[in-house]
XYZ file of C-alpha atoms in Angstrom:
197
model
C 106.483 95.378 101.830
C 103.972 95.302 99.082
C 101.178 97.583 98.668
C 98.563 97.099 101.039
C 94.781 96.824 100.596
C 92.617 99.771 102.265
C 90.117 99.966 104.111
C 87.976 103.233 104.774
C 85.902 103.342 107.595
C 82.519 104.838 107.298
C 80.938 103.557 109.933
C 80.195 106.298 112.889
C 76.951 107.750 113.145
C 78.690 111.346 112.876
C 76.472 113.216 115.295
C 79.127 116.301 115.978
C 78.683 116.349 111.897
C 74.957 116.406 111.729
C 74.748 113.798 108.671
C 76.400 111.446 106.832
C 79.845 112.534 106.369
C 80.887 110.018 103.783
C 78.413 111.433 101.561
C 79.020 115.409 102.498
C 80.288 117.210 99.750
C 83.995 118.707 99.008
C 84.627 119.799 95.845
C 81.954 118.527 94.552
C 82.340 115.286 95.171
C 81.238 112.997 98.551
C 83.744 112.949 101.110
C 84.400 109.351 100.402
C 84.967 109.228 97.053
C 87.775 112.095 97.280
C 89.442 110.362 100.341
C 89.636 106.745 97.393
C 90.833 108.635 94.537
C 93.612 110.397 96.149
C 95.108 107.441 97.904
C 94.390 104.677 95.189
C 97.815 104.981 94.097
C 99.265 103.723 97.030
C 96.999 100.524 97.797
C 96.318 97.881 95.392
C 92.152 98.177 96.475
C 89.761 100.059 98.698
C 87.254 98.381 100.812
C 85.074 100.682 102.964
C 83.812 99.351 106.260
C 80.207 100.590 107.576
C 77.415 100.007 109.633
C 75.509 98.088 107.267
C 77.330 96.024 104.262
C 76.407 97.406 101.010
C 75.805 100.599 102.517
C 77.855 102.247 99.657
C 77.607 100.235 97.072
C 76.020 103.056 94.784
C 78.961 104.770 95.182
C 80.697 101.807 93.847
C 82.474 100.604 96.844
C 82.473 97.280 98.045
C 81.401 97.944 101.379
C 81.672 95.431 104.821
C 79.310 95.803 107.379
C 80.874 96.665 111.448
C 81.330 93.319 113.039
C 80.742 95.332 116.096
C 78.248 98.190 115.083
C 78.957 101.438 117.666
C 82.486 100.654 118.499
C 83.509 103.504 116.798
C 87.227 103.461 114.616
C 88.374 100.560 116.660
C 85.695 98.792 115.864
C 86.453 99.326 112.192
C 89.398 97.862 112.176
C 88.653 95.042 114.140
C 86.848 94.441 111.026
C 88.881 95.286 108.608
C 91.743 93.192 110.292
C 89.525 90.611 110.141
C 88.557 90.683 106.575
C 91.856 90.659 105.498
C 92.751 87.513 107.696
C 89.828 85.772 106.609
C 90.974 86.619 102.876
C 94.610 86.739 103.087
C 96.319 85.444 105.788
C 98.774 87.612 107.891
C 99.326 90.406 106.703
C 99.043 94.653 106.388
C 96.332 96.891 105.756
C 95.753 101.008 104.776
C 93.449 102.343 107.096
C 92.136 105.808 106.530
C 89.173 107.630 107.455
C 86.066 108.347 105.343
C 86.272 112.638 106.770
C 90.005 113.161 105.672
C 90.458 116.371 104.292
C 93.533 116.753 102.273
C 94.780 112.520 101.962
C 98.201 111.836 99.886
C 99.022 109.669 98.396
C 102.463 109.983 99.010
C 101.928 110.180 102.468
C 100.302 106.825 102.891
C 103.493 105.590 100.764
C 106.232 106.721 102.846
C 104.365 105.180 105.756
C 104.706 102.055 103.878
C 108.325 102.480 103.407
C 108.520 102.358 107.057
C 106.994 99.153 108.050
C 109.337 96.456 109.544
C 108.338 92.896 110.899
C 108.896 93.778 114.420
C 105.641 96.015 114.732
C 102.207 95.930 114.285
C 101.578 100.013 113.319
C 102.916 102.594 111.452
C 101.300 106.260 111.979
C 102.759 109.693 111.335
C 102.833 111.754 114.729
C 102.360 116.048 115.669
C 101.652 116.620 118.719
C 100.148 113.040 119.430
C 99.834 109.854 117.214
C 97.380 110.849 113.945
C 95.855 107.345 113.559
C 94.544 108.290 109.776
C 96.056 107.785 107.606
C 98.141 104.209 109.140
C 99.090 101.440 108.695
C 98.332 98.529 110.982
C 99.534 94.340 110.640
C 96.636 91.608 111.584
C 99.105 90.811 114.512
C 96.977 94.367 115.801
C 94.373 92.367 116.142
C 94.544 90.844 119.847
C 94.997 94.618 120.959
C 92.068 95.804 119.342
C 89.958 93.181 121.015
C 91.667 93.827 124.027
C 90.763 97.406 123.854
C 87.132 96.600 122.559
C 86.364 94.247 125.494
C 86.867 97.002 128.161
C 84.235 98.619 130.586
C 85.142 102.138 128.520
C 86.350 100.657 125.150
C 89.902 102.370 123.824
C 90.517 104.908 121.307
C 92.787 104.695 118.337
C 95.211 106.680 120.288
C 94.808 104.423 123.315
C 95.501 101.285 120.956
C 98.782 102.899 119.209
C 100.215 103.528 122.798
C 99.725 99.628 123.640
C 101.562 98.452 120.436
C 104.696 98.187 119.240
C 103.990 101.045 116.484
C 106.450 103.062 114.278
C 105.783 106.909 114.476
C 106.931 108.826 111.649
C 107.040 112.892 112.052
C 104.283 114.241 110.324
C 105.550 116.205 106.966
C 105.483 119.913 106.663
C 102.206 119.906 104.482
C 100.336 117.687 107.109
C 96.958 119.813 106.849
C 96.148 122.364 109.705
C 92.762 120.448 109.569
C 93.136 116.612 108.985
C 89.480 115.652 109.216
C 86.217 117.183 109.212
C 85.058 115.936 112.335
C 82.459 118.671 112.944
C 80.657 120.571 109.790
C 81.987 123.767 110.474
C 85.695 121.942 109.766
C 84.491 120.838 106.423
C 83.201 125.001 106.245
C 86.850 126.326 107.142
C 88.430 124.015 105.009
C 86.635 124.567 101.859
C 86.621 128.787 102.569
C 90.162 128.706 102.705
C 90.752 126.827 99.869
C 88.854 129.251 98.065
C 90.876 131.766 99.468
C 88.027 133.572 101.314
C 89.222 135.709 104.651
């Protein structure tokens, strides 16, 4: 397959963070930005998906507004999957996460490697499916809406269990903390990276 677009999602209202996590600082840089510039290689352009459109624009991201504002990740890709449909026609999309801490680019390739025509997903796996980052085909896009239209709307891990999705072993340098979900993950991952005890 050709390289696909991506699409970061930005859009939660990170309350286990405390504030905005796109713009939180690692390395000196926001969150965000790091999580574009190491997977650029792999994609041929990065969209970010957030509450409001625009909402990062003076980062210098082109930046969709949630379709569906409070549906957490799945409702991030219900509107990235849309975008690109509207846009493209069928097709694949990158989907990563605004909090990743250590993204590859060689990691988002090899899950590209692995796409076929017969499924709609491509994530690596550890213990469970790792939804960030993934791939995902518009033909997702009934499940998602599936999964959004429920009394309790699904997870990303709930969604990857309902398709017909590749799962790739993770590779030995997947990171002992993918995301910085909470701000003390963002804390342990910088110390040890300084090499503090």
């Amino acid at each position: 397959m050709e390289t696909p677009p991506l699409y970061i999602l930005a859009g939660g209202q990170s309350k286990r963070f405390g504030s905005d996590k796109a713009r939180a600082l690692a390395e000196g840089r926001p969150l965000l930005q790091r999580v574009a510039d190491a997977l650029r290689p792999a994609v041929q352009s990065c969209t970010v998906v957030a509450a409001e459109a625009d909402a990062y624009a003076d980062l210098g991201f082109t930046t969709l507004g949630d379709t569906r504002r409070a549906h957490g990740p799945l409702g991030g890709l219900e509107t990235a999957l849309q975008h690109h449909h509207a846009e493209h026609g069928p097709g694949w999309i990158a989907l990563a996460s605004c909090d990743l801490l250590d993204p590859k680019a060689e990691h988002l390739a090899a899950l590209t490697a692995r796409a076929t025509p017969d499924t709609a997903a491509v994530v690596y796996e550890t213990d469970r499916p790792q939804p960030f980052p993934g791939l995902y085909h518009t033909d997702a896009l009934p499940a998602v809406q599936t999964g959004l239209a429920e009394d309790k709307p699904w997870g990303m891990i709930r969604l990857l269990q309902s398709l017909s999705a590749v799962r790739v072993p993770a590779p030995d340098d997947w990171p002992a903390i993918p995301q910085a979900n909470r701000r003390e993950h963002l804390d342990a991952w910088q110390a040890d990276r300084q090499g503090d005890p």
